[in-house]
CSV table of C-alpha atoms in Angstrom, one decimal:
chain,number,residue,atom,x,y,z
A,1,MET,CA,123.3,99.8,103.9
A,2,ASN,CA,121.7,96.4,103.7
A,3,ARG,CA,118.4,96.5,101.8
A,4,ARG,CA,116.6,94.8,104.7
A,5,VAL,CA,117.9,97.4,107.2
A,6,GLN,CA,117.0,100.2,104.9
A,7,ASN,CA,113.5,98.8,104.5
A,8,ILE,CA,112.9,98.7,108.2
A,9,SER,CA,112.4,102.4,108.2
A,10,LEU,CA,111.2,103.1,104.7
A,11,LEU,CA,107.7,101.8,104.1
A,12,ALA,CA,107.1,103.9,101.1
A,13,LEU,CA,105.3,105.1,97.9
A,14,GLY,CA,101.7,105.5,99.1
A,15,ILE,CA,98.3,104.3,99.8
A,16,LEU,CA,97.7,102.5,96.5
A,17,PHE,CA,99.9,99.6,97.7
A,18,PHE,CA,97.6,98.9,100.6
A,19,PRO,CA,94.1,98.0,99.2
A,20,PRO,CA,93.0,96.0,102.2
A,21,PHE,CA,93.2,99.1,104.3
A,22,VAL,CA,92.6,101.9,101.9
A,23,HIS,CA,89.8,100.6,99.8
A,24,ALA,CA,87.7,99.0,102.6
A,25,GLN,CA,84.4,100.7,102.1
A,26,ASN,CA,82.9,100.2,105.6
A,27,ILE,CA,85.9,101.1,107.8
A,28,GLN,CA,86.1,104.5,109.4
A,29,SER,CA,89.5,106.3,109.4
A,30,ASP,CA,89.5,106.4,113.2
A,31,ALA,CA,88.8,102.7,113.5
A,32,ILE,CA,91.3,100.9,115.7
A,33,ILE,CA,93.2,98.3,113.8
A,34,ALA,CA,96.0,97.5,116.3
A,35,ILE,CA,97.3,98.1,119.8
A,36,VAL,CA,101.0,98.1,120.6
A,37,ASN,CA,101.7,98.4,124.4
A,38,ASP,CA,100.0,101.7,125.3
A,39,ASP,CA,99.8,102.9,121.7
A,40,VAL,CA,96.5,102.6,119.7
A,41,ILE,CA,96.9,102.4,115.9
A,42,THR,CA,94.0,103.6,113.8
A,43,LEU,CA,93.5,103.3,110.1
A,44,LYS,CA,94.2,107.0,109.9
A,45,ASP,CA,97.6,106.4,111.7
A,46,LEU,CA,98.5,103.8,109.1
A,47,ARG,CA,97.5,106.0,106.2
A,48,GLN,CA,99.5,108.9,107.7
A,49,TYR,CA,102.5,106.6,108.3
A,50,VAL,CA,102.6,105.4,104.7
A,51,ALA,CA,101.9,108.9,103.3
A,52,SER,CA,104.5,110.6,105.5
A,53,ILE,CA,107.3,108.2,104.4
A,54,ALA,CA,106.2,108.5,100.8
A,55,SER,CA,106.5,112.3,101.2
A,56,GLN,CA,109.9,111.9,102.7
A,57,LEU,CA,111.1,109.7,99.8
A,58,ARG,CA,109.8,112.4,97.3
A,59,VAL,CA,111.6,115.1,99.3
A,60,GLU,CA,114.8,113.0,99.2
A,61,ASN,CA,114.4,113.1,95.4
A,62,LYS,CA,114.4,109.3,95.1
A,63,SER,CA,114.1,107.9,91.6
A,64,ARG,CA,111.1,105.8,90.6
A,65,ASP,CA,113.3,102.7,90.4
A,66,GLU,CA,114.6,103.4,93.9
A,67,ILE,CA,111.1,103.8,95.3
A,68,GLN,CA,110.0,100.6,93.6
A,69,GLN,CA,113.0,98.7,95.0
A,70,ILE,CA,112.3,99.9,98.5
A,71,MET,CA,108.6,98.9,98.2
A,72,GLY,CA,109.5,95.5,96.9
A,73,ASP,CA,108.8,93.7,100.2
A,74,TYR,CA,106.0,95.9,101.5
A,75,GLU,CA,102.9,95.3,99.4
A,76,GLN,CA,100.1,94.1,101.7
A,77,LYS,CA,102.4,94.4,104.8
A,78,GLY,CA,101.8,98.0,105.9
A,79,LEU,CA,100.4,97.3,109.4
A,80,ASP,CA,103.1,94.7,110.2
A,81,LYS,CA,105.8,97.1,109.3
A,82,LEU,CA,104.3,99.9,111.2
A,83,ILE,CA,104.1,97.7,114.3
A,84,GLU,CA,107.7,96.5,113.7
A,85,ASP,CA,109.0,100.1,113.5
A,86,LYS,CA,107.2,101.0,116.7
A,87,LEU,CA,108.7,98.1,118.6
A,88,ILE,CA,112.2,98.7,117.4
A,89,LEU,CA,112.1,102.5,118.0
A,90,ALA,CA,110.7,101.8,121.5
A,91,ALA,CA,113.6,99.5,122.2
A,92,ALA,CA,116.0,102.1,121.0
A,93,ASN,CA,114.4,104.8,123.2
A,94,ASP,CA,114.4,102.4,126.2
A,95,LYS,CA,118.2,102.1,125.8
A,96,GLY,CA,118.5,105.9,125.6
A,97,LEU,CA,120.0,105.7,122.2
A,98,ASP,CA,120.6,109.1,120.7
A,99,VAL,CA,121.8,110.5,117.4
A,100,ARG,CA,124.4,113.3,117.3
A,101,GLN,CA,123.2,116.5,115.7
A,102,ASP,CA,126.1,116.6,113.3
A,103,VAL,CA,125.0,113.2,111.9
A,104,ILE,CA,121.5,114.5,111.3
A,105,ASP,CA,122.9,117.7,109.8
A,106,LYS,CA,125.0,115.7,107.4
A,107,GLN,CA,122.1,113.6,106.2
A,108,LEU,CA,119.9,116.7,105.8
A,109,GLN,CA,122.6,118.3,103.7
A,110,GLU,CA,122.9,115.3,101.5
A,111,ILE,CA,119.2,115.6,100.8
A,112,LYS,CA,119.5,119.3,100.1
A,113,ASP,CA,122.4,118.6,97.7
A,114,ARG,CA,120.0,116.7,95.4
A,115,TYR,CA,118.2,119.9,94.6
A,116,PRO,CA,119.5,122.8,92.5
A,117,SER,CA,118.9,125.3,95.3
A,118,GLU,CA,117.8,125.7,98.9
A,119,ASP,CA,114.6,127.3,97.6
A,120,GLU,CA,113.8,124.2,95.5
A,121,PHE,CA,114.4,122.0,98.5
A,122,LEU,CA,112.0,124.0,100.7
A,123,LYS,CA,109.4,124.1,97.9
A,124,ALA,CA,109.5,120.3,97.7
A,125,LEU,CA,109.3,120.0,101.5
A,126,ASN,CA,106.3,122.3,101.6
A,127,ALA,CA,104.6,120.5,98.8
A,128,GLN,CA,104.7,117.3,100.9
A,129,GLY,CA,103.3,119.1,104.0
A,130,LEU,CA,106.6,118.8,105.9
A,131,THR,CA,108.8,121.2,107.7
A,132,VAL,CA,112.6,120.9,108.2
A,133,SER,CA,111.9,120.0,111.8
A,134,ASP,CA,109.6,117.2,110.7
A,135,LEU,CA,112.3,115.8,108.3
A,136,GLN,CA,114.9,116.0,111.0
A,137,GLN,CA,112.7,114.0,113.4
A,138,LYS,CA,112.1,111.4,110.8
A,139,LEU,CA,115.8,111.1,110.1
A,140,THR,CA,116.5,110.9,113.8
A,141,ASP,CA,114.0,108.1,114.3
A,142,GLN,CA,115.3,106.2,111.3
A,143,LEU,CA,118.9,106.3,112.6
A,144,LYS,CA,117.8,105.2,116.0
A,145,VAL,CA,116.2,102.2,114.4
A,146,LYS,CA,119.3,101.5,112.4
A,147,TYR,CA,121.6,101.8,115.5
A,148,GLU,CA,119.3,99.5,117.5
A,149,VAL,CA,119.3,96.9,114.7
A,150,ASP,CA,123.1,97.1,114.4
A,151,LEU,CA,123.5,96.7,118.1
A,152,GLU,CA,121.2,93.8,118.6
A,153,VAL,CA,121.5,92.0,115.3
A,154,ARG,CA,124.2,93.0,112.8
A,155,ASP,CA,127.1,93.4,115.2
A,156,LYS,CA,126.5,90.0,116.6
A,157,ILE,CA,126.8,88.2,113.3
A,158,PHE,CA,130.1,86.5,112.5
A,159,ILE,CA,130.8,84.7,109.2
A,160,ASN,CA,133.6,82.2,109.5
A,161,PRO,CA,135.9,82.2,106.4
A,162,GLN,CA,135.6,78.4,106.4
A,163,ASP,CA,131.8,78.8,105.9
A,164,VAL,CA,132.6,80.8,102.7
A,165,THR,CA,134.8,78.0,101.4
A,166,ASP,CA,132.3,75.3,102.3
A,167,TYR,CA,129.6,77.2,100.5
A,168,TYR,CA,131.7,77.5,97.4
A,169,ASN,CA,132.6,73.8,97.4
A,170,LYS,CA,129.0,72.8,97.8
A,171,HIS,CA,127.6,75.2,95.1
A,172,ARG,CA,130.4,75.3,92.5
A,173,GLY,CA,127.7,75.1,89.8
A,174,GLU,CA,126.4,78.5,90.8
A,175,PHE,CA,129.7,80.1,90.0
A,176,SER,CA,130.3,78.6,86.5
A,177,ARG,CA,129.6,80.8,83.5
A,178,LYS,CA,128.4,79.0,80.4
A,179,PRO,CA,129.8,79.9,77.0
A,180,MET,CA,127.9,82.8,75.3
A,181,VAL,CA,127.8,84.1,71.8
A,182,ASN,CA,126.5,87.4,70.5
A,183,LEU,CA,124.8,86.8,67.2
A,184,GLN,CA,123.5,88.9,64.4
A,185,SER,CA,120.9,86.9,62.5
A,186,ILE,CA,118.7,87.0,59.4
A,187,PHE,CA,115.5,84.9,59.6
A,188,VAL,CA,113.5,84.0,56.5
A,189,SER,CA,110.1,82.7,57.4
A,190,PHE,CA,108.3,79.8,55.7
A,191,ASP,CA,105.0,81.5,56.5
A,192,LYS,CA,105.9,84.5,54.3
A,193,HIS,CA,107.8,82.6,51.5
A,194,SER,CA,107.7,79.2,49.9
A,195,LYS,CA,110.6,76.9,51.1
A,196,GLN,CA,112.4,77.3,47.8
A,197,GLU,CA,112.0,81.1,47.9
A,198,ALA,CA,113.1,81.2,51.5
A,199,ARG,CA,116.2,79.2,50.7
A,200,THR,CA,117.1,81.5,47.9
A,201,ARG,CA,116.6,84.6,50.0
A,202,ALA,CA,118.8,83.1,52.8
A,203,ASP,CA,121.5,82.2,50.3
A,204,GLU,CA,121.4,85.8,48.9
A,205,ALA,CA,121.6,87.3,52.4
A,206,ARG,CA,124.5,85.1,53.4
A,207,SER,CA,126.4,86.0,50.2
A,208,ARG,CA,126.0,89.7,50.8
A,209,LEU,CA,127.2,89.3,54.4
A,210,LEU,CA,130.3,87.4,53.2
A,211,ALA,CA,130.9,90.2,50.8
A,212,GLY,CA,131.1,92.6,53.8
A,213,GLU,CA,127.9,94.5,53.2
A,214,ASP,CA,126.3,96.4,56.1
A,215,PHE,CA,124.3,94.0,58.3
A,216,ASP,CA,121.6,96.5,59.1
A,217,LYS,CA,120.8,97.1,55.4
A,218,ILE,CA,120.7,93.3,54.6
A,219,PHE,CA,118.6,92.7,57.7
A,220,GLN,CA,116.0,95.3,56.6
A,221,GLU,CA,115.8,93.7,53.2
A,222,TYR,CA,115.7,90.0,54.1
A,223,SER,CA,114.8,89.3,57.7
A,224,ASP,CA,111.3,88.4,58.9
A,225,GLY,CA,112.3,88.4,62.6
A,226,SER,CA,114.4,90.2,65.1
A,227,SER,CA,118.1,89.6,65.4
A,228,VAL,CA,118.9,87.0,68.1
A,229,GLY,CA,121.6,88.9,70.1
A,230,LYS,CA,123.3,87.3,73.1
A,231,VAL,CA,122.6,83.7,73.8
A,232,GLU,CA,124.0,81.3,76.5
A,233,GLN,CA,124.7,77.7,75.7
A,234,GLY,CA,121.6,75.7,76.4
A,235,GLN,CA,119.1,78.2,75.3
A,236,MET,CA,118.8,77.1,71.6
A,237,SER,CA,118.1,73.8,69.9
A,238,GLU,CA,121.0,71.4,69.8
A,239,ALA,CA,121.2,71.5,66.0
A,240,VAL,CA,121.5,75.3,66.0
A,241,GLU,CA,123.9,75.5,69.0
A,242,ASN,CA,126.2,73.0,67.3
A,243,VAL,CA,126.6,75.5,64.5
A,244,VAL,CA,126.6,78.9,66.3
A,245,PHE,CA,129.0,77.8,69.1
A,246,SER,CA,131.5,76.6,66.6
A,247,LEU,CA,131.6,79.9,64.7
A,248,LYS,CA,134.8,82.0,64.9
A,249,LEU,CA,134.5,85.7,65.6
A,250,GLU,CA,133.0,87.6,62.6
A,251,GLU,CA,132.3,84.2,60.8
A,252,VAL,CA,129.0,83.8,59.0
A,253,SER,CA,127.2,80.5,59.2
A,254,ASP,CA,125.6,78.4,56.4
A,255,PRO,CA,121.9,78.7,56.3
A,256,ILE,CA,120.3,76.7,59.1
A,257,GLU,CA,116.8,75.4,58.4
A,258,VAL,CA,114.5,75.0,61.4
A,259,GLU,CA,110.8,74.1,61.5
A,260,ASN,CA,109.4,77.6,60.6
A,261,GLY,CA,112.1,79.1,58.5
A,262,ILE,CA,115.9,79.6,57.9
A,263,TYR,CA,118.5,81.4,59.9
A,264,VAL,CA,121.8,82.9,58.8
A,265,PHE,CA,124.0,83.8,61.8
A,266,LYS,CA,127.1,86.0,62.2
A,267,ALA,CA,129.1,85.8,65.4
A,268,ILE,CA,130.1,89.3,66.6
A,269,GLY,CA,131.1,88.4,70.2
A,270,ILE,CA,132.3,85.2,71.9
A,271,SER,CA,132.6,84.6,75.6
A,272,PRO,CA,134.0,81.2,76.6
A,273,GLY,CA,132.6,79.4,79.6
A,274,LYS,CA,134.5,79.7,82.9
A,275,GLN,CA,134.5,78.3,86.4
A,276,GLN,CA,134.9,81.3,88.7
A,277,THR,CA,137.5,80.8,91.5
A,278,LEU,CA,136.8,81.1,95.2
A,279,ALA,CA,139.0,84.3,95.2
A,280,GLU,CA,136.7,85.8,92.5
A,281,VAL,CA,133.4,85.1,94.3
A,282,LYS,CA,134.3,85.1,98.0
A,283,ASP,CA,132.9,88.6,98.6
A,284,GLN,CA,129.7,87.6,96.8
A,285,ILE,CA,129.4,84.5,99.0
A,286,TYR,CA,130.2,86.4,102.2
A,287,GLY,CA,127.5,88.9,101.4
A,288,LYS,CA,124.9,86.2,100.8
A,289,LEU,CA,125.8,84.4,104.0
A,290,LEU,CA,125.7,87.7,105.9
A,291,ASP,CA,122.4,88.6,104.4
A,292,ASP,CA,120.9,85.1,105.2
A,293,GLN,CA,122.1,85.3,108.8
A,294,PHE,CA,120.8,88.8,109.2
A,295,HIS,CA,117.3,87.9,108.0
A,296,LEU,CA,117.3,84.9,110.4
A,297,LYS,CA,118.6,86.8,113.4
A,298,PHE,CA,116.5,89.9,112.7
A,299,ASN,CA,113.3,87.9,112.5
A,300,GLU,CA,114.2,86.0,115.7
A,301,TRP,CA,114.9,89.3,117.5
A,302,VAL,CA,111.7,91.0,116.3
A,303,ASP,CA,109.7,88.0,117.4
A,304,LYS,CA,111.2,88.4,120.9
A,305,LEU,CA,110.2,92.1,120.9
A,306,ARG,CA,106.7,91.1,120.1
A,307,GLU,CA,106.6,88.5,122.8
A,308,LYS,CA,107.7,91.1,125.4
A,309,ALA,CA,105.2,93.6,124.1
A,310,TYR,CA,101.4,93.7,124.1
A,311,VAL,CA,100.4,93.5,120.5
A,312,GLU,CA,96.8,93.1,119.4
A,313,ILE,CA,95.6,93.3,115.8
A,314,LYS,CA,91.9,94.0,115.5
């Protein structure tokens, strides 16, 4: 499911993301903060809305990363999203959109399958103050919103294959991979050693690497900095890049003196640069164009819903 579509119904994680509402010292929980058609929205409604969806996410056993991703676009936007959800759900109900019970049952079963047992699922549900019926209703409303968005926005979007080709031709630079090298490195610092001592230590480390000794052992004995790792062409100074990007696989460089010390590099991986073909990236471009069009059309459609409705934010 497109992330934007998913986020339409999943304002999540909890009150801490909404300090303008939650931490306002002088606002009563029953204070009216918005009116949508005949519906009055109070601060309490907003808190319950956020808390209930946060509860659902926990019941669904979402990972912390998933929750953070879902929350990405929602900081400071709680009221707007609540109003948006009400408008879309109302539009779905006006059309008489319904969700088959077997679809709800399937989603419910998928959630249950994330738990080791039915009892664990029910315990989690109870801990969030929800019943199975509550969860079924939330799933029903979310699917109605999705169906309405699909019907009014997504199903009306068409991406012409020529648009994909045109985008590729205009943005070829986005699809070129620069050469990359994976480097093990020993760094001897001038701050910790005199220049002569640093040069001696760098020469010793290089000689031992050439002799085939274990890199980790040499690194522990000689290096004053972390190993460089993977670098893309253009990320290092020209003098250093001229050396490291000319190394062959497993080749060890001569000591390279920089302003604050001396490096010895060993190339353990080499990836040459490449221009990706249209065939390789066409799905990626199609997805981007589709996503761009969806955002544009979705926002236009929601603006029209707002224009037809009575919306007042206090």
